[in-house]
XYZ file of C-alpha atoms in Angstrom:
156
model
C 43.692 61.759 -75.207
C 40.641 59.536 -74.892
C 40.749 55.859 -75.747
C 39.962 55.097 -79.345
C 37.842 51.992 -79.175
C 34.541 50.685 -77.909
C 32.779 52.516 -75.124
C 32.630 50.753 -71.800
C 29.894 48.175 -71.480
C 27.618 48.964 -68.514
C 27.657 45.375 -67.238
C 31.454 45.269 -67.367
C 31.507 48.614 -65.517
C 29.283 47.175 -62.780
C 31.493 44.100 -62.410
C 34.598 46.308 -62.124
C 32.827 48.373 -59.475
C 32.248 45.279 -57.322
C 35.995 45.005 -56.785
C 36.284 48.688 -55.829
C 33.365 48.291 -53.412
C 35.107 45.291 -51.851
C 38.149 47.516 -51.344
C 35.999 50.243 -49.749
C 34.591 47.739 -47.275
C 38.120 46.551 -46.463
C 39.144 50.124 -45.724
C 36.195 50.574 -43.390
C 37.007 47.304 -41.596
C 40.550 48.636 -41.018
C 39.166 51.797 -39.400
C 39.643 53.964 -42.470
C 37.500 55.897 -44.917
C 35.365 53.572 -47.078
C 36.431 54.538 -50.585
C 37.805 51.895 -52.920
C 39.317 51.864 -56.378
C 40.799 49.596 -59.008
C 42.709 50.118 -62.231
C 41.814 47.867 -65.150
C 43.004 47.505 -68.700
C 40.175 47.962 -71.223
C 40.260 44.219 -71.883
C 39.204 43.551 -68.276
C 42.621 42.678 -66.866
C 42.996 43.913 -63.303
C 46.170 45.989 -62.975
C 45.890 47.268 -59.405
C 43.479 47.725 -56.545
C 43.389 49.691 -53.326
C 41.436 51.744 -50.851
C 41.752 55.020 -49.018
C 44.543 54.534 -46.456
C 44.896 58.079 -45.115
C 44.033 56.997 -41.563
C 45.827 53.651 -41.561
C 49.077 54.983 -43.061
C 48.913 58.505 -41.571
C 49.415 59.639 -45.179
C 47.109 62.365 -46.530
C 47.998 61.462 -50.120
C 46.912 57.832 -49.914
C 43.506 58.137 -51.532
C 41.866 55.035 -53.015
C 42.761 55.935 -56.604
C 46.359 56.611 -55.604
C 46.516 53.269 -53.820
C 45.182 51.387 -56.865
C 47.480 53.317 -59.201
C 50.545 52.517 -57.089
C 49.500 48.862 -56.837
C 49.384 48.649 -60.642
C 53.062 49.528 -60.968
C 54.764 51.244 -63.878
C 53.301 51.291 -67.366
C 54.470 53.143 -70.418
C 51.000 54.606 -70.996
C 47.527 54.535 -69.476
C 45.168 55.622 -72.273
C 43.866 52.055 -72.480
C 43.153 51.918 -68.729
C 40.006 52.381 -66.685
C 40.058 53.787 -63.155
C 37.135 52.483 -61.128
C 36.247 54.309 -57.942
C 33.361 54.076 -55.508
C 33.144 57.889 -55.316
C 33.549 60.811 -57.707
C 37.309 61.454 -57.720
C 38.466 64.503 -55.795
C 40.599 67.120 -57.551
C 43.775 65.408 -56.388
C 42.709 62.079 -57.907
C 41.238 63.770 -60.976
C 44.673 65.297 -61.476
C 46.211 61.836 -61.341
C 43.814 60.656 -64.060
C 44.685 63.677 -66.251
C 48.423 63.563 -65.577
C 48.720 59.948 -66.664
C 46.015 60.155 -69.345
C 43.864 57.364 -67.983
C 41.214 56.906 -70.667
C 38.104 56.215 -68.597
C 36.714 56.508 -65.090
C 33.848 54.477 -63.668
C 32.209 56.174 -60.688
C 30.100 54.305 -58.154
C 28.388 57.434 -56.858
C 28.564 61.209 -56.791
C 25.753 61.945 -54.353
C 27.910 62.263 -51.226
C 30.663 64.183 -52.990
C 31.248 65.667 -56.429
C 34.896 65.943 -57.378
C 36.452 66.674 -60.743
C 34.751 64.145 -62.986
C 32.935 66.805 -65.052
C 36.307 68.434 -65.736
C 37.725 65.054 -66.738
C 34.837 64.535 -69.184
C 35.443 67.993 -70.679
C 39.030 66.907 -71.277
C 38.244 63.714 -73.162
C 38.061 61.118 -70.391
C 35.177 58.685 -70.774
C 33.048 58.898 -67.614
C 30.534 56.269 -66.525
C 28.441 57.161 -63.478
C 26.628 54.144 -62.023
C 24.692 55.774 -59.161
C 25.226 52.632 -57.087
C 23.090 52.492 -53.924
C 25.606 50.337 -52.020
C 28.383 52.859 -52.633
C 26.137 55.764 -51.660
C 24.865 54.165 -48.451
C 28.286 52.937 -47.330
C 29.798 56.409 -47.500
C 26.692 58.237 -46.231
C 26.688 56.076 -43.104
C 30.389 56.736 -42.582
C 29.948 60.499 -42.996
C 27.085 60.509 -40.460
C 29.211 58.590 -37.942
C 32.560 60.368 -38.567
C 31.916 63.896 -39.899
C 35.248 65.312 -38.672
C 37.253 62.596 -40.387
C 35.253 63.036 -43.571
C 35.816 66.801 -43.550
C 39.546 66.189 -43.109
C 39.559 63.797 -46.069
C 37.915 66.279 -48.438
C 39.905 69.254 -47.170
C 37.172 71.143 -45.343
């Protein structure tokens, strides 16, 4: 299932993450949960971008990865795609990555929440964890200010 080709370059991964972080900040500015994502082709072409819109849309399924995936539109296959997310993908979003065989996931941080990225790695998805301080602090501040909303988002 995994992409047959060069591994992701760390500098490219960081540049992709900047777009996802921009999306997370947009979500926060809209009164939502600050998690952002983007879907790229391995060649660096942006396919789709989005942020968590559960609050704004009153839609529990509108996670950041789902938003970016929907924004990308239909493709025949996704093995040559990279999902970039500011936070370790939850099980719902990890399932999306597996279902559509997205070849790689770049994760901004997994300190505030650990989802299914270890499972994805065990199943052939290339995982790049960046341990980005901006991603970590943005979500940590949100969790401290809105613990009930955060618990709702992660199903607790």
